[in-house]
Amino acid sequence: DVKVTQSSRYLVKRTGEKVFLECVQDMDHENMFWYRQDPGLGLRLIYFSYDVKMKEKGDIPEGYSVSREKKERFSLILESASTNQTSMYLCASSSPYLLAGTDTQYFGPGTRLTVL
Amino acid sequence: LAKTTQPISMDSYEGQEVNITCSHNNIATNDYITWYQQFPSQGPRFIIQGYKTKVTNEVASLFIPADRKSSTLSLPRVSLSDTAVYYCLVARNAGNNRKLIWGLGTSLAVNP
């Protein structure tokens, strides 16, 4: 059974802290994604990685960075957390055939981050 | 500007068929359409995917007209456990223009 795990289900941080959100997939997928999800705004793509050490900006990359040193792990970094980054963060992975219409994204359970 | 539009919410009753339509007027030739289901406190999960005409699997059908400017997810005989948010996604891979265009989700409430 495919599996995407995220390091925490709930996280509380203070403004200005550096925050790391970790995601691990066990499907040997090339693609990995970070989204944030807010009420009324749906899923918004923050960053996308299509290979180790490769990344592309999504729709809302400001205030975030990512790291992919190993194929199975994709980290989202908030360099200096702010209250407007309070959100649900979802990680996903897929094969490279996602955009060819023959695959789907597999999502983790999400991390609810609160920045005080 | 590529955009997917779907109703914010829908109500239904157990045993009824539910159809949720997503509009994607600017869909491109190589774009694919995928629908996801999301329960509270979980990540979205795949329901069905298609390019044109009709696709059916064990849980849903997807109808895509010839012009592909919309798609309709059909859930036959819904039950209370189908109460969830349903997302439409258009996946674009056109050379350097790779994009995932999500709808804002349709919150489906199934009533007894």
Coordinates of C-alpha atoms in Angstrom, one line a residue:
Chain A
D1 CA 0.0 0.0 0.0
V2 CA 1.3 3.4 -1.0
K3 CA 2.3 5.7 1.8
V4 CA 3.2 9.4 2.3
T5 CA 4.0 10.3 5.9
Q6 CA 4.4 13.8 7.4
S7 CA 6.5 14.3 10.5
S8 CA 3.8 16.0 12.6
R9 CA 0.0 16.1 12.6
Y10 CA 0.0 19.3 14.7
L11 CA 2.7 21.9 15.3
V12 CA 2.7 25.1 17.2
K13 CA 5.5 27.7 16.6
R14 CA 6.3 31.2 17.5
T15 CA 6.6 34.1 15.1
G16 CA 10.2 34.3 13.8
E17 CA 11.1 30.7 14.4
K18 CA 12.5 28.5 11.7
V19 CA 10.2 25.7 11.0
F20 CA 10.9 22.4 9.2
L21 CA 8.1 20.2 7.9
E22 CA 9.2 16.8 6.7
C23 CA 7.6 14.4 4.2
V24 CA 8.6 10.9 3.4
Q25 CA 7.2 8.6 0.6
D26 CA 7.9 5.0 0.2
M27 CA 6.8 4.6 -3.5
D28 CA 10.1 5.6 -5.1
H29 CA 8.3 8.5 -6.7
E30 CA 10.2 11.1 -8.7
N31 CA 7.7 14.0 -8.0
M32 CA 7.0 15.5 -4.6
F33 CA 4.8 18.5 -3.8
W34 CA 4.0 20.8 -0.9
Y35 CA 0.6 22.5 -0.7
R36 CA -1.1 24.6 1.8
Q37 CA -4.8 24.5 2.4
D38 CA -6.9 27.2 3.8
P39 CA -10.7 27.5 4.1
G40 CA -12.2 28.9 1.0
L41 CA -8.9 28.9 -0.9
G42 CA -8.6 25.2 -1.7
L43 CA -5.2 23.6 -2.3
R44 CA -2.4 26.0 -3.3
L45 CA 0.9 24.6 -4.6
I46 CA 4.0 26.0 -2.8
Y47 CA 6.8 24.0 -4.4
F48 CA 7.2 21.0 -6.6
S49 CA 10.3 18.8 -6.9
Y50 CA 10.7 16.5 -9.9
D51 CA 14.0 14.9 -8.9
V52 CA 16.6 15.0 -6.1
K53 CA 17.9 18.5 -5.7
M54 CA 15.5 19.8 -8.3
K55 CA 12.7 22.1 -7.5
E56 CA 10.2 24.4 -9.1
K57 CA 8.2 27.2 -7.6
G58 CA 4.5 26.7 -7.3
D59 CA 1.8 29.4 -7.1
I60 CA 2.7 30.8 -3.6
P61 CA 6.5 30.2 -2.9
E62 CA 7.1 33.4 -1.0
G63 CA 8.2 32.9 2.5
Y64 CA 9.0 29.2 1.9
S65 CA 12.0 27.1 0.7
V66 CA 12.4 23.4 0.2
S67 CA 15.0 20.8 0.3
R68 CA 15.3 17.4 -1.4
E69 CA 18.5 15.7 -0.7
K70 CA 17.1 12.1 -1.0
K71 CA 14.5 10.8 -3.4
E72 CA 12.1 9.7 -0.6
R73 CA 12.2 12.9 1.5
F74 CA 11.0 16.4 0.8
S75 CA 11.3 19.2 3.4
L76 CA 9.4 22.5 3.5
I77 CA 11.2 25.2 5.4
L78 CA 9.7 28.4 6.8
E79 CA 12.8 30.6 7.4
S80 CA 11.0 33.0 9.7
A81 CA 7.5 31.9 10.5
S82 CA 4.7 34.4 10.5
T83 CA 1.1 34.3 11.7
N84 CA -0.2 34.3 8.1
Q85 CA 1.6 31.0 7.6
T86 CA -0.8 29.3 10.0
S87 CA -2.4 26.7 7.8
M88 CA -2.8 23.0 6.9
Y89 CA 0.2 21.8 5.0
L90 CA -0.1 18.8 2.7
C91 CA 2.6 16.8 1.1
A92 CA 2.1 14.6 -2.0
S93 CA 4.1 12.4 -4.3
S94 CA 3.6 11.0 -7.8
S95 CA 5.4 9.3 -10.6
P96 CA 6.6 11.4 -13.5
Y97 CA 3.5 10.3 -15.5
L98 CA 1.2 12.6 -13.4
L99 CA 1.1 15.2 -16.1
A100 CA 0.7 12.6 -18.9
G101 CA -2.6 11.7 -17.4
T102 CA -1.7 8.2 -16.3
D103 CA -1.0 8.7 -12.6
T104 CA -2.2 10.6 -9.6
Q105 CA -0.9 12.3 -6.6
Y106 CA -0.8 10.5 -3.3
F107 CA -1.2 12.7 -0.3
G108 CA 0.0 12.6 3.3
P109 CA -2.4 13.3 6.2
G110 CA -1.3 16.9 6.6
T111 CA 0.3 19.0 9.3
R112 CA -1.8 21.6 11.0
L113 CA 0.7 24.5 11.7
T114 CA -0.2 27.3 14.1
V115 CA 2.1 30.3 14.3
L116 CA 1.6 32.4 17.4
Chain B
L1 CA -5.8 32.6 -17.3
A2 CA -6.4 28.9 -16.7
K3 CA -9.0 28.3 -14.1
T4 CA -11.3 25.5 -12.8
T5 CA -14.6 26.5 -11.3
Q6 CA -16.9 24.2 -9.3
P7 CA -19.9 24.8 -7.0
I8 CA -19.0 25.6 -3.4
S9 CA -21.5 23.2 -1.9
M10 CA -24.2 20.6 -2.7
D11 CA -26.7 18.7 -0.6
S12 CA -28.1 15.3 -1.3
Y13 CA -29.9 12.4 0.3
E14 CA -28.8 8.8 0.7
G15 CA -29.5 6.6 -2.3
Q16 CA -29.5 9.5 -4.8
E17 CA -27.2 10.1 -7.7
V18 CA -25.0 13.2 -7.3
N19 CA -23.5 15.1 -10.2
I20 CA -20.8 17.7 -9.6
T21 CA -19.7 19.8 -12.6
C22 CA -16.4 21.5 -13.0
S23 CA -15.9 24.2 -15.6
H24 CA -12.5 24.5 -17.2
N25 CA -13.0 26.8 -20.2
N26 CA -9.3 27.3 -21.0
I27 CA -8.4 23.6 -21.0
A28 CA -5.5 22.8 -23.4
T29 CA -5.1 19.9 -25.8
N30 CA -2.9 17.8 -23.6
D31 CA -4.6 18.6 -20.2
Y32 CA -6.0 15.7 -18.1
I33 CA -8.9 16.0 -15.6
T34 CA -8.7 14.3 -12.2
W35 CA -11.1 14.3 -9.3
Y36 CA -10.2 13.9 -5.7
Q37 CA -12.1 13.3 -2.5
Q38 CA -11.1 14.7 0.9
F39 CA -12.4 13.9 4.3
P40 CA -11.8 16.1 7.4
S41 CA -8.2 15.7 8.8
Q42 CA -7.1 13.7 5.8
G43 CA -5.3 14.4 2.6
P44 CA -7.2 14.2 -0.7
R45 CA -7.4 10.9 -2.4
F46 CA -7.9 10.0 -6.1
I47 CA -11.3 9.1 -7.3
I48 CA -11.2 9.1 -11.1
Q49 CA -9.3 10.6 -14.1
G50 CA -10.1 11.1 -17.7
Y51 CA -9.3 12.9 -21.0
K52 CA -12.6 12.8 -23.0
T53 CA -16.0 11.0 -23.2
K54 CA -16.8 8.8 -20.3
V55 CA -14.7 6.9 -17.7
T56 CA -16.2 4.6 -15.1
N57 CA -14.6 2.8 -12.1
E58 CA -16.0 1.1 -9.1
V59 CA -16.9 4.3 -7.2
A60 CA -17.7 7.0 -9.8
S61 CA -18.2 8.0 -13.4
L62 CA -16.6 11.0 -15.2
F63 CA -18.3 12.6 -18.1
I64 CA -16.4 14.9 -20.4
P65 CA -18.1 16.5 -23.4
A66 CA -16.4 16.8 -26.8
D67 CA -15.3 20.4 -26.2
R68 CA -13.8 19.4 -22.8
K69 CA -14.6 22.7 -21.3
S70 CA -16.3 21.0 -18.4
S71 CA -16.4 17.7 -16.6
T72 CA -19.0 16.0 -14.4
L73 CA -18.3 13.7 -11.6
S74 CA -21.2 11.3 -11.0
L75 CA -21.5 9.4 -7.7
P76 CA -24.2 6.8 -8.0
R77 CA -26.4 6.1 -5.0
V78 CA -24.5 8.1 -2.4
S79 CA -24.4 7.2 1.3
L80 CA -23.6 9.2 4.4
S81 CA -19.9 8.2 4.0
D82 CA -19.7 10.1 0.8
T83 CA -20.0 13.4 2.7
A84 CA -16.7 15.0 1.8
V85 CA -15.1 17.8 -0.2
Y86 CA -14.6 17.0 -3.9
Y87 CA -11.8 18.7 -5.9
C88 CA -11.5 19.0 -9.7
L89 CA -7.9 19.2 -11.0
V90 CA -6.6 20.0 -14.5
A91 CA -3.0 18.8 -15.0
R92 CA -1.1 20.6 -17.7
N93 CA 2.1 19.5 -19.2
A94 CA 3.0 21.6 -22.2
G95 CA 6.7 21.8 -22.6
N96 CA 7.9 24.4 -20.0
N97 CA 4.4 25.2 -19.0
R98 CA 3.7 22.6 -16.3
K99 CA 0.9 23.4 -14.0
L100 CA -1.7 21.9 -11.7
I101 CA -4.9 23.9 -11.8
W102 CA -7.1 23.0 -8.8
G103 CA -10.7 24.0 -8.3
L104 CA -11.7 25.3 -4.8
G105 CA -13.6 22.2 -3.9
T106 CA -17.3 21.3 -3.6
S107 CA -18.5 20.4 -0.1
L108 CA -21.0 17.6 -0.5
A109 CA -23.4 16.9 2.4
V110 CA -25.3 13.6 2.2
N111 CA -28.4 13.6 4.5
P112 CA -30.2 10.6 5.8

